[in-house]
Structure formats: C-alpha cells, structure tokens
mmCIF file of C-alpha atoms in Angstrom:
data_model
loop_
_atom_site.group_PDB
_atom_site.id
_atom_site.type_symbol
_atom_site.label_atom_id
_atom_site.label_comp_id
_atom_site.label_asym_id
_atom_site.label_seq_id
_atom_site.Cartn_x
_atom_site.Cartn_y
_atom_site.Cartn_z
ATOM 1 C CA UNK B 1 131.279 110.075 57.005
ATOM 2 C CA UNK B 2 132.407 108.116 59.843
ATOM 3 C CA UNK B 3 133.649 111.210 61.784
ATOM 4 C CA UNK B 4 130.405 113.081 61.115
ATOM 5 C CA UNK B 5 128.353 110.214 62.499
ATOM 6 C CA UNK B 6 130.719 110.260 65.625
ATOM 7 C CA UNK B 7 130.140 113.897 66.096
ATOM 8 C CA UNK B 8 126.351 113.451 65.738
ATOM 9 C CA UNK B 9 126.376 110.581 68.203
ATOM 10 C CA UNK B 10 128.282 112.671 70.696
ATOM 11 C CA UNK B 11 125.917 115.506 70.253
ATOM 12 C CA UNK B 12 122.992 113.372 70.936
ATOM 13 C CA UNK B 13 124.530 111.882 74.122
ATOM 14 C CA UNK B 14 125.476 115.445 75.376
ATOM 15 C CA UNK B 15 121.839 116.680 74.610
ATOM 16 C CA UNK B 16 120.466 113.800 76.704
ATOM 17 C CA UNK B 17 122.974 114.489 79.449
ATOM 18 C CA UNK B 18 121.931 118.240 79.523
ATOM 19 C CA UNK B 19 118.207 117.409 79.521
ATOM 20 C CA UNK B 20 118.626 114.976 82.461
ATOM 21 C CA UNK B 21 120.687 117.571 84.330
ATOM 22 C CA UNK B 22 118.075 120.109 83.681
ATOM 23 C CA UNK B 23 115.335 118.051 85.018
ATOM 24 C CA UNK B 24 117.385 117.272 88.182
ATOM 25 C CA UNK B 25 118.001 120.952 88.650
ATOM 26 C CA UNK B 26 114.333 121.626 88.450
ATOM 27 C CA UNK B 27 113.473 118.815 90.805
ATOM 28 C CA UNK B 28 115.940 120.445 93.270
ATOM 29 C CA UNK B 29 114.192 123.941 92.834
ATOM 30 C CA UNK B 30 110.680 122.265 93.342
ATOM 31 C CA UNK B 31 111.866 120.273 96.431
ATOM 32 C CA UNK B 32 113.201 123.409 98.026
ATOM 33 C CA UNK B 33 110.189 125.311 97.131
ATOM 34 C CA UNK B 34 107.808 122.781 98.636
ATOM 35 C CA UNK B 35 109.850 121.857 101.771
ATOM 36 C CA UNK B 36 112.567 124.548 102.381
ATOM 37 C CA UNK B 37 116.273 124.505 101.815
ATOM 38 C CA UNK B 38 117.376 122.336 104.758
ATOM 39 C CA UNK B 39 118.472 119.054 103.475
ATOM 40 C CA UNK B 40 118.253 117.389 106.880
ATOM 41 C CA UNK B 41 114.617 118.376 107.172
ATOM 42 C CA UNK B 42 113.535 117.871 103.460
ATOM 43 C CA UNK B 43 113.855 114.352 102.406
ATOM 44 C CA UNK B 44 112.680 115.084 98.977
ATOM 45 C CA UNK B 45 115.497 117.800 98.601
ATOM 46 C CA UNK B 46 118.247 115.450 100.164
ATOM 47 C CA UNK B 47 117.352 112.711 97.615
ATOM 48 C CA UNK B 48 117.309 115.252 94.693
ATOM 49 C CA UNK B 49 120.574 116.546 95.733
ATOM 50 C CA UNK B 50 122.262 113.172 96.011
ATOM 51 C CA UNK B 51 121.055 112.104 92.658
ATOM 52 C CA UNK B 52 122.339 115.362 90.949
ATOM 53 C CA UNK B 53 125.730 114.796 92.525
ATOM 54 C CA UNK B 54 125.879 111.328 91.046
ATOM 55 C CA UNK B 55 125.161 112.787 87.639
ATOM 56 C CA UNK B 56 127.980 115.328 88.197
ATOM 57 C CA UNK B 57 125.822 118.470 88.494
ATOM 58 C CA UNK B 58 127.988 121.153 89.866
ATOM 59 C CA UNK B 59 127.825 122.266 93.425
ATOM 60 C CA UNK B 60 127.201 125.975 92.314
ATOM 61 C CA UNK B 61 124.271 124.774 90.023
ATOM 62 C CA UNK B 62 122.788 122.824 92.886
ATOM 63 C CA UNK B 63 123.172 125.740 95.403
ATOM 64 C CA UNK B 64 121.523 128.138 92.890
ATOM 65 C CA UNK B 65 118.631 125.798 92.486
ATOM 66 C CA UNK B 66 118.112 125.435 96.167
ATOM 67 C CA UNK B 67 118.166 129.196 96.513
ATOM 68 C CA UNK B 68 115.848 129.850 93.636
ATOM 69 C CA UNK B 69 113.226 127.132 95.006
ATOM 70 C CA UNK B 70 113.534 128.609 98.717
ATOM 71 C CA UNK B 71 113.167 132.268 97.474
ATOM 72 C CA UNK B 72 116.530 133.262 98.707
ATOM 73 C CA UNK B 73 118.292 136.036 97.022
ATOM 74 C CA UNK B 74 116.931 137.776 93.949
ATOM 75 C CA UNK B 75 116.412 134.652 91.821
ATOM 76 C CA UNK B 76 112.978 133.424 92.946
ATOM 77 C CA UNK B 77 111.254 130.464 91.618
ATOM 78 C CA UNK B 78 108.230 131.361 89.462
ATOM 79 C CA UNK B 79 107.394 127.612 88.619
ATOM 80 C CA UNK B 80 103.668 126.718 88.536
ATOM 81 C CA UNK B 81 102.657 123.194 89.434
ATOM 82 C CA UNK B 82 99.990 121.866 86.936
ATOM 83 C CA UNK B 83 98.541 118.484 86.845
ATOM 84 C CA UNK B 84 97.301 116.914 83.615
ATOM 85 C CA UNK B 85 94.952 113.811 83.696
ATOM 86 C CA UNK B 86 94.124 111.641 80.865
ATOM 87 C CA UNK B 87 94.592 108.249 79.100
ATOM 88 C CA UNK B 88 97.377 106.734 77.140
ATOM 89 C CA UNK B 89 96.348 104.451 74.299
ATOM 90 C CA UNK B 90 94.494 101.382 75.351
ATOM 91 C CA UNK B 91 92.738 103.403 77.893
ATOM 92 C CA UNK B 92 95.643 103.306 80.454
ATOM 93 C CA UNK B 93 95.069 106.034 83.014
ATOM 94 C CA UNK B 94 97.819 108.692 83.294
ATOM 95 C CA UNK B 95 98.560 111.581 85.622
ATOM 96 C CA UNK B 96 101.327 114.052 84.477
ATOM 97 C CA UNK B 97 102.903 116.488 86.948
ATOM 98 C CA UNK B 98 104.393 119.621 85.176
ATOM 99 C CA UNK B 99 106.385 122.489 86.654
ATOM 100 C CA UNK B 100 106.361 125.279 84.121
ATOM 101 C CA UNK B 101 107.069 129.039 84.129
ATOM 102 C CA UNK B 102 104.715 129.552 81.093
ATOM 103 C CA UNK B 103 101.316 127.592 81.367
ATOM 104 C CA UNK B 104 100.003 128.941 78.235
ATOM 105 C CA UNK B 105 102.990 127.376 76.309
ATOM 106 C CA UNK B 106 102.877 124.047 78.025
ATOM 107 C CA UNK B 107 99.232 123.324 77.896
ATOM 108 C CA UNK B 108 98.946 123.185 74.050
ATOM 109 C CA UNK B 109 102.199 121.331 73.986
ATOM 110 C CA UNK B 110 100.621 118.712 76.216
ATOM 111 C CA UNK B 111 97.697 118.427 73.874
ATOM 112 C CA UNK B 112 99.877 117.728 71.130
ATOM 113 C CA UNK B 113 101.635 114.895 73.080
ATOM 114 C CA UNK B 114 98.276 113.580 73.972
ATOM 115 C CA UNK B 115 97.266 113.243 70.350
ATOM 116 C CA UNK B 116 97.563 109.380 70.606
ATOM 117 C CA UNK B 117 95.662 109.380 73.879
ATOM 118 C CA UNK B 118 92.973 111.286 75.657
ATOM 119 C CA UNK B 119 93.593 114.469 77.649
ATOM 120 C CA UNK B 120 90.817 114.610 80.178
ATOM 121 C CA UNK B 121 89.289 117.513 82.073
ATOM 122 C CA UNK B 122 90.180 118.362 85.741
ATOM 123 C CA UNK B 123 89.237 115.377 88.022
ATOM 124 C CA UNK B 124 88.856 112.917 85.286
ATOM 125 C CA UNK B 125 90.905 109.978 86.566
ATOM 126 C CA UNK B 126 92.485 110.901 89.910
ATOM 127 C CA UNK B 127 89.971 108.452 91.471
ATOM 128 C CA UNK B 128 91.703 105.589 89.761
ATOM 129 C CA UNK B 129 94.928 106.271 91.934
ATOM 130 C CA UNK B 130 95.975 106.477 95.436
ATOM 131 C CA UNK B 131 97.686 109.698 96.266
ATOM 132 C CA UNK B 132 100.419 108.480 98.664
ATOM 133 C CA UNK B 133 104.052 109.014 99.806
ATOM 134 C CA UNK B 134 106.867 107.207 97.924
ATOM 135 C CA UNK B 135 110.218 106.405 99.142
ATOM 136 C CA UNK B 136 112.578 104.310 97.085
ATOM 137 C CA UNK B 137 116.009 103.092 98.622
ATOM 138 C CA UNK B 138 118.467 100.326 98.597
ATOM 139 C CA UNK B 139 120.483 98.406 101.308
ATOM 140 C CA UNK B 140 123.840 96.855 100.800
ATOM 141 C CA UNK B 141 122.776 93.591 102.654
ATOM 142 C CA UNK B 142 120.974 91.354 100.081
ATOM 143 C CA UNK B 143 119.390 89.511 102.923
ATOM 144 C CA UNK B 144 117.672 92.677 104.333
ATOM 145 C CA UNK B 145 114.118 91.909 105.577
ATOM 146 C CA UNK B 146 111.960 94.315 103.537
ATOM 147 C CA UNK B 147 108.889 93.583 105.690
ATOM 148 C CA UNK B 148 110.552 94.214 108.858
ATOM 149 C CA UNK B 149 112.092 97.455 107.542
ATOM 150 C CA UNK B 150 108.715 98.722 106.417
ATOM 151 C CA UNK B 151 107.158 98.091 109.712
ATOM 152 C CA UNK B 152 109.879 99.600 111.766
ATOM 153 C CA UNK B 153 110.267 102.654 109.284
ATOM 154 C CA UNK B 154 106.470 103.393 109.546
ATOM 155 C CA UNK B 155 105.620 102.571 106.075
ATOM 156 C CA UNK B 156 102.102 101.237 105.110
ATOM 157 C CA UNK B 157 103.316 98.798 102.404
ATOM 158 C CA UNK B 158 106.383 97.999 100.280
ATOM 159 C CA UNK B 159 107.445 96.220 96.999
ATOM 160 C CA UNK B 160 110.923 95.001 95.923
ATOM 161 C CA UNK B 161 112.728 97.223 93.392
ATOM 162 C CA UNK B 162 115.570 95.905 91.240
ATOM 163 C CA UNK B 163 118.203 97.636 89.173
ATOM 164 C CA UNK B 164 116.161 96.960 86.124
ATOM 165 C CA UNK B 165 113.281 98.755 87.537
ATOM 166 C CA UNK B 166 115.214 101.735 88.744
ATOM 167 C CA UNK B 167 118.753 102.733 87.503
ATOM 168 C CA UNK B 168 119.534 104.179 90.851
ATOM 169 C CA UNK B 169 119.523 100.802 92.464
ATOM 170 C CA UNK B 170 122.886 99.191 92.205
ATOM 171 C CA UNK B 171 123.366 95.567 91.280
ATOM 172 C CA UNK B 172 123.712 93.106 94.275
ATOM 173 C CA UNK B 173 121.854 95.317 96.546
ATOM 174 C CA UNK B 174 118.382 95.098 98.164
ATOM 175 C CA UNK B 175 116.154 97.711 96.581
ATOM 176 C CA UNK B 176 112.515 98.553 97.795
ATOM 177 C CA UNK B 177 109.664 101.030 97.275
ATOM 178 C CA UNK B 178 108.099 102.014 100.590
ATOM 179 C CA UNK B 179 104.479 103.232 100.290
ATOM 180 C CA UNK B 180 103.705 105.688 103.149
ATOM 181 C CA UNK B 181 101.020 108.039 104.308
ATOM 182 C CA UNK B 182 101.499 111.521 102.648
ATOM 183 C CA UNK B 183 102.520 113.109 105.983
ATOM 184 C CA UNK B 184 104.970 110.271 106.704
ATOM 185 C CA UNK B 185 107.399 110.629 103.809
ATOM 186 C CA UNK B 186 110.164 112.538 105.808
ATOM 187 C CA UNK B 187 109.879 110.192 108.840
ATOM 188 C CA UNK B 188 110.247 107.003 106.768
ATOM 189 C CA UNK B 189 112.995 108.413 104.824
ATOM 190 C CA UNK B 190 114.868 109.408 107.930
ATOM 191 C CA UNK B 191 114.537 106.135 109.516
ATOM 192 C CA UNK B 192 115.752 104.288 106.477
ATOM 193 C CA UNK B 193 118.944 106.668 106.345
ATOM 194 C CA UNK B 194 119.648 106.124 109.895
ATOM 195 C CA UNK B 195 119.552 102.288 109.420
ATOM 196 C CA UNK B 196 122.028 101.959 106.415
ATOM 197 C CA UNK B 197 119.667 102.608 103.451
ATOM 198 C CA UNK B 198 120.404 105.011 100.714
ATOM 199 C CA UNK B 199 117.191 107.025 99.696
ATOM 200 C CA UNK B 200 117.137 107.801 96.024
ATOM 201 C CA UNK B 201 113.536 109.148 95.919
ATOM 202 C CA UNK B 202 111.427 110.711 98.419
ATOM 203 C CA UNK B 203 108.105 112.406 97.308
ATOM 204 C CA UNK B 204 104.323 112.334 97.032
ATOM 205 C CA UNK B 205 102.987 110.390 94.150
ATOM 206 C CA UNK B 206 100.245 108.338 92.665
ATOM 207 C CA UNK B 207 99.807 104.489 92.739
ATOM 208 C CA UNK B 208 97.196 102.994 90.427
ATOM 209 C CA UNK B 209 94.491 100.874 92.047
ATOM 210 C CA UNK B 210 94.128 98.786 89.010
ATOM 211 C CA UNK B 211 96.069 97.852 85.969
ATOM 212 C CA UNK B 212 94.576 97.155 82.574
ATOM 213 C CA UNK B 213 95.558 93.875 80.681
ATOM 214 C CA UNK B 214 97.949 94.716 77.874
ATOM 215 C CA UNK B 215 99.592 92.356 75.305
ATOM 216 C CA UNK B 216 103.146 92.850 74.192
ATOM 217 C CA UNK B 217 102.175 95.280 71.253
ATOM 218 C CA UNK B 218 100.076 97.374 73.515
ATOM 219 C CA UNK B 219 102.640 97.574 76.238
ATOM 220 C CA UNK B 220 105.162 98.787 73.648
ATOM 221 C CA UNK B 221 102.747 101.528 72.212
ATOM 222 C CA UNK B 222 101.892 102.628 75.770
ATOM 223 C CA UNK B 223 105.663 102.643 76.692
ATOM 224 C CA UNK B 224 106.468 104.956 73.743
ATOM 225 C CA UNK B 225 103.577 107.196 74.539
ATOM 226 C CA UNK B 226 104.805 107.578 78.128
ATOM 227 C CA UNK B 227 108.344 108.039 77.037
ATOM 228 C CA UNK B 228 107.424 110.943 74.830
ATOM 229 C CA UNK B 229 105.625 112.523 77.720
ATOM 230 C CA UNK B 230 108.657 112.140 80.091
ATOM 231 C CA UNK B 231 111.065 113.613 77.573
ATOM 232 C CA UNK B 232 109.119 117.023 77.622
ATOM 233 C CA UNK B 233 111.257 119.669 79.279
ATOM 234 C CA UNK B 234 108.411 120.727 81.804
ATOM 235 C CA UNK B 235 107.245 117.298 82.759
ATOM 236 C CA UNK B 236 108.583 116.299 86.114
ATOM 237 C CA UNK B 237 106.593 112.996 86.819
ATOM 238 C CA UNK B 238 104.420 110.639 84.797
ATOM 239 C CA UNK B 239 102.223 108.276 86.757
ATOM 240 C CA UNK B 240 100.415 105.525 84.842
ATOM 241 C CA UNK B 241 98.466 102.378 85.502
ATOM 242 C CA UNK B 242 101.265 100.099 83.938
ATOM 243 C CA UNK B 243 103.136 97.512 85.894
#
C-alpha cells in the first residue's frame, strides 16, 4: 500500500508540474501574439520566457510557443481572448482572463466553476477595477529605495512584494509591484532590468478600487473559489478584490 501511495503522490506532483508548464507555454504564446517575438522589445514575453526557463521548460518548447504566437511557420495561434466578469462568494468582484481555442467548450465550464458565485454579463463589474500596467520585480539589495525606483522608472505607484506573496521573489531580496500606465509597461520593465532588477511579471491587468471586508472563514471560502478558477487549463489570469 505504501508503494501505491508513493506512486500516486508522484503522479499528482507530475500532473501539477505539467499543468504549470502548460500555462507557462500558453503565456509565452499569448505574449508573442500580443507583442511580437522579439524578447528585447516585448517585456511580457521576456518575463514569461525567463519564468519558463526556471521551471525547466525546454528550449524547443519555448521556441515553438513563440513561433506559434507570432504566426511564424505553419503552426499559428488560434487562441481567443475571453474575459469573464462576476463575483466570488461574499460579493467579491472577480475578472477572469481566458485564452481558449474553443469558446463553446470553455464558457459552460466557467459557468460550472461559478456555481458558488455569480457569473455576470459583459461590463458587469469592470468599473470596480483600474485597468493598468503591472510589473513585478526583485532586486538583490535589501536596502533599495522603492519609491525612488518607481519614480525613476516612470511608474505611477508601487507596493512592496514579499516571497510569501509571490513565489518568484527570492528570500532576502527587495520585491515590488510597480503600477504603470497601460502604455508604459515596456519602458518601466526596461528601466528596471537596466538597473539591476529581475522582472518576473510584465503585463496589463486589473487592480481593485475597493476591497470588501472579509472574516477568516469568508477569506478561506473565497480563496478556494479563486483557486478552482486558476486551476482551469484555459484560465490565464484571475483578478479579484482580495488583499
């Protein structure tokens, strides 16, 4: 029985690794589709490729994903960008970004996932969020002045980011999320890279304007709901009004 459990445990770990690698590959494809295949000119693609390398995604897989997204060769991307808006339990606003090759399959699956929440109509809650650029990065100097870095990089705002909040931030490093204008993501990412920062995320996203008050039990329930959304193969990003 012990050996059977060991094999089952390994299978679960391998399945999770495969799912993570699949999401990273799709992110590379999407980034190349949106911003082109040049890593130097596409901050989102650069960050996605670096993250994939750290997760041991092979060079061939990365190159195929870039080519597919950029429409190079015969394997062109047919991914459709779909945004679902709704509410998690306890009326927490949620925006879910999906990239799918079959919208007719994904839409009913999303409705099932929202059975404990509310799946709204188009435009139902985007007004509760700011649509902005987001750059997450870390610096080896623990004494780095985040405010000065934000100003010099051209970001509109910043917030500290720890290893507990983002697995890509190493311990004993200064981490931060820089909030930028939507057209300034690449410029901010480039400045940070040129000044000793390692950029782990560079993208457009949504930041909630207000956050509902939740007790511990409610936070757990909302967290489980959001986790179920994120585990869906087609879901690329989940934005929620949760601190």
